[in-house]
Coordinates of C-alpha atoms in Angstrom, one line a residue:
M1484 CA 11.2 60.6 -5.5
S1485 CA 13.6 58.6 -3.4
T1486 CA 12.8 58.7 0.5
V1487 CA 16.4 57.7 1.7
A1488 CA 19.2 59.9 1.4
P1489 CA 22.6 58.6 1.5
R1490 CA 24.1 58.6 4.8
R1491 CA 27.1 60.4 4.2
Q1492 CA 25.4 63.2 2.1
H1493 CA 25.6 66.6 3.6
V1494 CA 22.5 68.3 3.1
T1495 CA 21.6 71.7 4.5
L1496 CA 18.7 74.2 4.3
R1497 CA 18.4 77.0 2.4
S1498 CA 20.0 80.1 4.2
D1499 CA 17.0 82.2 3.5
V1500 CA 14.6 79.8 5.4
G1501 CA 13.5 81.3 8.5
F1502 CA 12.5 79.9 11.9
S1503 CA 10.2 80.9 14.3
G1504 CA 10.8 80.3 18.2
H1505 CA 8.4 78.0 20.1
R1506 CA 5.1 78.2 19.2
Y1507 CA 2.0 76.1 20.7
R1508 CA -0.9 74.5 19.1
A1509 CA -3.3 72.5 21.5
G1510 CA -0.5 72.8 24.4
R1511 CA 2.1 71.3 21.7
H1512 CA 5.2 72.8 21.0
V1513 CA 5.6 73.7 17.3
R1514 CA 7.8 75.7 15.3
L1515 CA 7.1 77.7 12.4
V1516 CA 9.3 77.3 9.2
H1517 CA 8.9 80.2 6.3
D1518 CA 10.1 80.0 2.8
P1519 CA 10.4 83.4 1.6
V1520 CA 10.5 82.2 -2.2
S1521 CA 7.2 80.7 -2.2
G1522 CA 5.8 82.6 0.7
R1523 CA 4.7 79.3 2.5
C1524 CA 5.2 78.6 6.1
Y1525 CA 5.1 75.1 7.7
E1526 CA 4.3 73.9 11.0
F1527 CA 6.8 71.7 12.4
G1528 CA 6.2 69.5 15.7
P1529 CA 9.2 69.0 17.9
R1530 CA 11.2 66.2 16.3
E1531 CA 10.7 67.8 12.7
A1532 CA 11.7 70.9 14.1
F1533 CA 14.8 69.3 15.8
L1534 CA 16.0 68.0 12.6
A1535 CA 15.2 70.9 10.4
D1536 CA 17.3 73.1 13.0
A1537 CA 20.1 70.3 12.6
L1538 CA 20.3 71.1 8.7
R1539 CA 21.0 74.7 9.2
Q1540 CA 24.9 73.7 9.2
P1541 CA 26.5 70.9 7.1
R1542 CA 26.4 67.8 9.2
P1543 CA 26.7 64.1 9.0
F1544 CA 24.0 61.6 9.3
E1545 CA 26.0 60.0 12.2
E1546 CA 25.7 63.4 14.3
V1547 CA 22.5 64.2 13.8
E1548 CA 21.6 60.6 15.0
A1549 CA 23.5 61.2 18.0
S1550 CA 21.9 64.2 18.9
Y1551 CA 18.6 63.4 18.1
S1552 CA 18.9 60.2 20.3
R1553 CA 20.2 62.4 23.5
Q1554 CA 17.2 64.9 23.1
F1555 CA 14.3 62.3 22.5
D1556 CA 15.8 59.3 23.8
R1557 CA 14.9 57.2 20.7
H1558 CA 16.6 56.1 17.6
L1559 CA 16.9 57.8 14.4
S1560 CA 16.9 55.2 11.7
P1561 CA 18.4 56.2 8.0
H1562 CA 14.9 55.6 6.5
T1563 CA 13.3 58.2 8.7
W1564 CA 16.2 60.5 8.0
G1565 CA 16.0 59.8 4.3
A1566 CA 12.1 60.4 4.1
F1567 CA 12.3 64.0 6.4
V1568 CA 15.1 65.0 3.9
G1569 CA 13.3 63.8 0.7
Q1570 CA 10.2 65.9 2.4
L1571 CA 12.2 69.0 2.9
N1572 CA 13.8 68.8 -0.6
A1573 CA 10.1 68.2 -2.2
R1574 CA 9.2 71.7 -0.7
G1575 CA 12.5 73.1 -2.1
L1576 CA 13.6 73.9 1.3
L1577 CA 17.0 72.7 0.8
D1578 CA 20.2 74.0 -0.6
P1579 CA 20.4 73.0 -4.2
T1580 CA 24.3 72.3 -3.9
A1581 CA 23.6 69.5 -1.7
G1582 CA 23.4 67.2 -4.6
L1583 CA 19.7 66.1 -4.5
P1584 CA 17.4 66.1 -7.3
E1585 CA 16.6 69.6 -8.0
V1586 CA 12.7 70.6 -7.2
P1587 CA 11.3 73.4 -9.1
V1588 CA 10.5 76.0 -6.1
T1589 CA 7.2 77.6 -6.8
T1590 CA 7.4 81.5 -6.3
R1591 CA 4.8 83.4 -4.3
A1592 CA 1.2 82.9 -5.4
D1593 CA -0.2 85.4 -7.2
P1594 CA -2.7 86.9 -4.6
E1595 CA -4.9 88.4 -7.1
L1596 CA -6.5 85.0 -8.4
R1597 CA -9.2 85.0 -5.9
K1598 CA -12.6 85.3 -7.0
S1599 CA -15.1 87.6 -5.6
S1600 CA -17.8 85.4 -3.6
L1601 CA -21.3 87.2 -3.3
R1602 CA -22.4 84.2 -1.1
E1603 CA -19.7 85.1 1.3
G1604 CA -20.4 88.8 1.1
R1605 CA -16.9 89.7 -0.3
W1606 CA -16.1 91.6 -3.4
V1607 CA -12.2 91.7 -4.2
V1608 CA -12.1 95.2 -6.0
A1609 CA -8.3 96.3 -6.1
P1610 CA -4.9 94.7 -7.2
V1611 CA -3.1 94.3 -3.9
S1612 CA 0.5 94.0 -5.7
R1613 CA -0.2 97.9 -6.5
I1614 CA -2.1 99.1 -3.5
V1615 CA -0.2 97.7 -0.6
P1616 CA 3.6 98.5 -1.8
R1617 CA 2.3 102.0 -2.8
L1618 CA 0.9 102.6 0.5
L1619 CA 4.0 101.3 2.2
R1620 CA 6.4 103.7 0.1
V1621 CA 4.3 106.4 1.3
T1622 CA 4.2 105.5 5.0
R1623 CA 7.3 103.9 5.5
P1624 CA 8.8 106.9 7.2
L1625 CA 6.5 106.9 10.0
F1626 CA 7.9 103.6 11.0
S1627 CA 11.0 105.3 11.9
P1628 CA 11.8 105.6 15.7
W1629 CA 12.1 109.1 15.4
L1630 CA 8.7 109.4 14.0
V1631 CA 7.0 106.6 16.3
L1632 CA 7.9 108.5 19.5
P1633 CA 6.2 111.6 18.7
Q1634 CA 3.2 109.5 17.6
F1635 CA 3.3 107.7 21.1
A1636 CA 3.4 111.2 22.7
L1637 CA 0.6 112.9 20.6
V1638 CA -1.8 109.9 21.1
A1639 CA -1.0 109.9 24.7
A1640 CA -1.8 113.6 25.3
M1641 CA -5.0 113.1 23.3
L1642 CA -6.2 110.4 25.2
V1643 CA -5.5 112.0 28.5
W1644 CA -7.1 115.2 27.0
V1645 CA -10.4 113.0 25.9
A1646 CA -10.7 111.5 29.3
T1647 CA -10.3 114.9 31.1
R1648 CA -12.9 116.6 28.9
L1649 CA -15.3 114.0 29.2
S1650 CA -15.2 114.0 32.6
A1651 CA -15.6 117.8 32.8
T1652 CA -18.4 117.8 30.3
A1653 CA -22.1 116.9 31.6
D1654 CA -23.5 115.5 28.5
P1655 CA -20.4 115.3 26.0
F1656 CA -22.4 113.1 23.2
A1657 CA -25.2 115.6 23.1
P1658 CA -24.3 116.9 20.0
L1659 CA -25.0 113.7 18.2
H1660 CA -28.6 114.0 18.9
D1661 CA -28.2 116.1 15.7
W1662 CA -28.8 113.3 12.7
R1663 CA -26.5 115.4 10.3
L1664 CA -23.6 115.0 13.0
M1665 CA -24.5 111.4 13.7
V1666 CA -24.3 110.5 10.2
T1667 CA -21.2 112.4 9.4
V1668 CA -19.4 110.6 12.5
G1669 CA -20.9 107.5 11.0
I1670 CA -19.2 108.2 7.6
L1671 CA -15.8 109.2 9.3
S1672 CA -15.9 105.9 11.3
W1673 CA -16.7 103.8 8.3
I1674 CA -13.6 105.4 6.6
S1675 CA -11.5 104.8 9.8
L1676 CA -12.4 101.3 9.8
S1677 CA -11.5 101.0 6.4
L1678 CA -8.1 102.6 7.2
H1679 CA -7.6 100.2 9.9
E1680 CA -7.4 97.3 7.7
F1681 CA -5.0 98.5 5.3
G1682 CA -2.9 99.5 8.6
H1683 CA -2.8 95.9 9.1
G1684 CA -1.6 95.1 5.6
V1685 CA 0.8 98.1 5.5
A1686 CA 2.3 96.7 8.6
A1687 CA 2.4 93.2 7.6
A1688 CA 4.2 94.5 4.2
Y1689 CA 6.9 96.4 6.2
F1690 CA 7.6 93.3 8.4
G1691 CA 8.2 91.0 5.4
G1692 CA 4.5 89.4 5.1
S1693 CA 2.1 90.4 2.4
A1694 CA -1.6 91.3 1.8
S1695 CA -3.3 88.8 -0.3
E1696 CA -6.6 90.4 -1.0
V1697 CA -8.2 94.0 -1.1
G1698 CA -12.0 94.1 -1.3
V1699 CA -15.5 95.4 0.4
L1700 CA -16.7 93.1 3.1
F1701 CA -20.8 93.1 3.5
R1702 CA -22.1 92.1 6.9
P1703 CA -25.3 93.1 7.4
P1704 CA -25.9 96.3 8.3
T1705 CA -22.5 97.5 7.6
I1706 CA -20.0 97.3 4.4
F1707 CA -16.7 98.2 4.7
F1708 CA -13.1 97.6 2.9
Y1709 CA -10.9 94.9 4.2
C1710 CA -7.6 93.9 3.3
R1711 CA -6.6 90.1 4.0
V1712 CA -3.0 89.8 5.2
D1713 CA -1.0 86.6 5.0
S1714 CA 1.7 86.3 7.5
G1715 CA 4.9 85.5 5.7
G1716 CA 8.1 86.0 7.0
Y1717 CA 7.2 87.9 10.0
V1718 CA 5.7 84.6 11.4
T1719 CA 9.2 84.3 13.1
S1720 CA 9.1 87.3 15.2
R1721 CA 6.6 87.6 18.0
R1722 CA 7.1 91.5 18.2
A1723 CA 6.2 91.7 14.6
Q1724 CA 3.2 89.6 15.0
V1725 CA 2.0 91.8 18.1
M1726 CA 2.5 94.8 16.0
V1727 CA 1.0 93.9 13.0
A1728 CA -1.9 92.8 15.2
L1729 CA -2.0 96.5 16.7
A1730 CA -1.7 98.5 13.6
G1731 CA -5.3 98.9 12.8
V1732 CA -6.0 100.2 16.3
W1733 CA -3.0 102.5 16.1
V1734 CA -4.4 103.7 12.5
N1735 CA -7.7 104.6 14.2
L1736 CA -6.0 106.7 16.7
I1737 CA -3.7 108.4 14.6
V1738 CA -6.5 109.5 12.5
L1739 CA -8.0 111.4 15.3
L1740 CA -5.0 113.9 15.6
P1741 CA -6.1 116.3 13.0
A1742 CA -9.7 116.5 14.6
W1743 CA -7.8 117.2 17.7
A1744 CA -5.8 119.8 16.4
W1745 CA -9.0 121.3 14.7
W1746 CA -10.4 121.5 18.3
A1747 CA -7.5 123.5 19.5
L1748 CA -7.5 125.9 16.8
T1749 CA -11.1 126.9 16.3
D1750 CA -12.9 129.2 18.9
N1751 CA -16.6 128.1 18.0
K1752 CA -17.9 126.3 21.0
E1753 CA -20.5 124.0 18.8
H1754 CA -17.6 123.2 16.6
Q1755 CA -15.5 122.3 19.7
A1756 CA -18.5 120.2 21.4
A1757 CA -19.1 118.2 17.9
L1758 CA -15.5 117.4 17.6
L1759 CA -15.0 116.2 21.2
A1760 CA -17.9 114.0 20.6
G1761 CA -16.6 112.5 17.4
I1762 CA -13.2 112.0 18.8
A1763 CA -14.6 110.5 21.9
V1764 CA -16.6 107.9 19.6
G1765 CA -13.5 107.2 17.8
V1766 CA -11.1 106.7 21.0
F1767 CA -14.2 104.6 22.8
G1768 CA -14.1 102.2 19.3
A1769 CA -10.4 101.9 19.0
L1770 CA -9.9 100.9 22.8
V1771 CA -13.0 98.4 22.5
N1772 CA -11.1 96.7 20.0
L1773 CA -8.1 96.5 22.5
I1774 CA -10.4 94.4 24.7
P1775 CA -9.0 90.7 24.9
V1776 CA -11.9 88.9 23.5
P1777 CA -12.0 87.0 20.0
P1778 CA -12.1 88.4 17.3
T1779 CA -10.7 91.6 18.6
D1780 CA -7.0 93.0 17.5
G1781 CA -6.4 92.9 21.4
F1782 CA -7.0 89.3 21.6
K1783 CA -5.0 88.6 18.4
A1784 CA -2.0 90.5 19.9
L1785 CA -2.4 88.5 23.2
A1786 CA -2.2 85.5 21.2
A1787 CA 0.8 86.4 19.6
G1788 CA 2.6 87.4 22.6
L1789 CA 1.9 84.1 24.2
G1790 CA 3.0 82.2 21.1
Q1791 CA -0.3 80.7 20.3
L1792 CA -1.4 79.9 16.9
D1793 CA -5.1 79.1 17.8
L1794 CA -5.5 80.5 21.2
A1795 CA -9.5 80.8 20.8
R1796 CA -10.0 77.4 19.6
D1797 CA -7.5 75.9 22.2
S1798 CA -9.0 77.7 24.9
R1799 CA -12.2 76.5 24.3
A1800 CA -11.0 73.0 23.7
C1801 CA -9.2 73.0 27.0
L1802 CA -12.0 74.4 29.1
V1803 CA -14.2 71.6 27.8
A1804 CA -11.7 69.1 28.2
S1805 CA -11.4 70.4 31.9
A1806 CA -15.0 70.1 32.5
R1807 CA -15.1 66.4 31.3
Q1808 CA -12.3 65.6 33.6
L1809 CA -14.4 67.1 36.7
L1810 CA -17.2 65.0 35.4
G1811 CA -14.8 61.6 35.2
K1812 CA -14.9 61.4 31.6
A1813 CA -11.8 60.8 29.3
A1814 CA -10.4 64.2 28.1
T1815 CA -7.4 65.6 26.0
P1816 CA -4.5 65.9 28.3
Y1817 CA -3.0 69.4 28.5
P1818 CA 0.6 70.5 30.1
I1819 CA 0.0 72.2 33.1
R1820 CA 1.8 75.4 31.9
Q1821 CA -0.4 75.7 28.7
R1822 CA -3.5 74.5 30.8
L1823 CA -3.1 77.4 32.8
V1824 CA -2.9 79.8 30.3
Y1825 CA -5.7 78.2 28.2
L1826 CA -7.9 78.2 31.3
T1827 CA -7.1 81.5 32.4
V1828 CA -7.8 83.2 29.0
A1829 CA -11.1 81.0 28.7
L1830 CA -12.3 82.2 32.1
M1831 CA -11.3 86.1 31.2
V1832 CA -13.3 85.8 28.1
V1833 CA -16.3 84.3 29.5
A1834 CA -15.9 86.9 32.2
I1835 CA -15.6 89.8 30.1
Y1836 CA -18.3 88.7 27.5
G1837 CA -20.8 88.0 30.6
A1838 CA -19.8 91.6 31.9
A1839 CA -20.7 93.2 28.4
L1840 CA -24.1 91.1 28.4
G1841 CA -25.3 92.3 31.9
L1842 CA -24.3 96.0 30.9
L1843 CA -26.3 95.4 27.6
V1844 CA -29.2 94.2 29.5
W1845 CA -29.0 97.1 32.1
Y1846 CA -28.7 99.7 29.7
S1847 CA -31.6 98.0 27.2
L1848 CA -34.4 98.0 30.2
A1849 CA -33.3 100.7 32.6
V1850 CA -32.1 103.5 30.5
L1851 CA -33.6 103.1 27.1
P1852 CA -37.7 103.5 26.7
P1853 CA -39.3 100.0 27.4
A1854 CA -40.0 99.2 23.4
V1855 CA -36.8 100.4 22.3
G1856 CA -34.8 98.6 24.6
A1857 CA -36.6 95.3 23.8
I1858 CA -36.0 95.9 20.4
T1859 CA -32.3 96.9 20.7
L1860 CA -31.7 93.9 23.2
A1861 CA -33.1 91.4 21.1
A1862 CA -31.1 92.8 18.0
A1863 CA -28.2 92.7 19.7
L1864 CA -28.5 88.9 21.0
A1865 CA -29.5 87.7 17.7
Y1866 CA -26.7 89.5 16.0
G1867 CA -24.2 88.1 18.8
A1868 CA -25.5 84.6 18.3
G1869 CA -25.4 84.6 14.4
V1870 CA -21.8 85.9 14.4
G1871 CA -20.9 83.4 17.2
S1872 CA -22.3 80.5 15.4
L1873 CA -20.7 81.7 11.8
R1874 CA -17.2 81.7 13.7
L1875 CA -17.6 78.5 15.5
S1876 CA -18.8 76.5 12.2
R1877 CA -15.6 78.3 10.4
S1878 CA -13.5 77.1 13.5
N1879 CA -14.5 73.8 13.2
R1880 CA -14.3 73.4 9.5
T1881 CA -10.7 74.6 9.6
P1882 CA -8.2 71.9 9.3
T1883 CA -5.0 71.8 11.2
G1884 CA -2.6 70.9 9.0
K1885 CA 1.3 70.7 8.3
E1886 CA 1.4 73.9 6.4
A1887 CA 0.6 76.8 8.4

């Protein structure tokens, strides 16, 4: 493949190629470029993004070179320009009418090719190409503004009702002392958690992304359905990313509305008490998932809103770098604004986890019987340490490449 394009050859990107606004990785500006044909998303640094953006309209090399020199105070050589154009052409991002050698564009990969993995505790059970599109066809009306606003009103009213009832009830969770009701609530919570995952997949499909995998995930002692989301086209919109991140929590709240209606329609006090306890458990689980600490949906929404591609890792790295600087050691520099964002998030996460740990210790030692409290505390700490080390090892193995 030739790396030098003719200097006077006017090349342009395909009109359907999508650009994101500014995103950040390790404090550095990047932009995401999405190819809707292949489904791939590429991560470009400031200079690459500038050149790619310049190719949205036919422009001669001399004009691009002049703009590049003004922007970055450095010369753009014909060889560098040709290499970049050749790279875009190899990825199939250029308009084929430019006259460059045509490159076959790979269509979106079939998401059903991924195998189940017992080692990872994952079992792929369903063809995504049929399930998620069908769910989207059924639920698409729910995305209409005419139905979204009533949903917000109903959920808000339910949350106010739950808060009012809990404050007026001496022991709202007393019905859960009955093991049969506890098992029922557990099963319904499992179903809600599975619907939560499908909510992410359907929302991603609605905004132009896709779900690459539907299956069963086993994480002792739990087992539940999951739906792996590929960002696809909606990576170019922060708003869409935030909404996809919060879609699962929204589904968890929506599925509680029938139980709330049942409570209002029944006169049986025992049924009302049981329904209140079940709804309160569901609301608590949904709201906990909004707490902005990794790996919750609230943290993913925060990262999307801030335009951060890997907020958890970058915040941790910035905190370590700042500590090294305080000790007089060499560390990776960060722009002031991004350093402020990363340190604020890192300290917030540490504070929230610290408060949760303190609450767990207090509850285990002061409320529960001594033996039960000790076992509960040890199990919770062991589980948290295991999950944390697993996520950390996976994060350290994840490469940061040009293809996002």
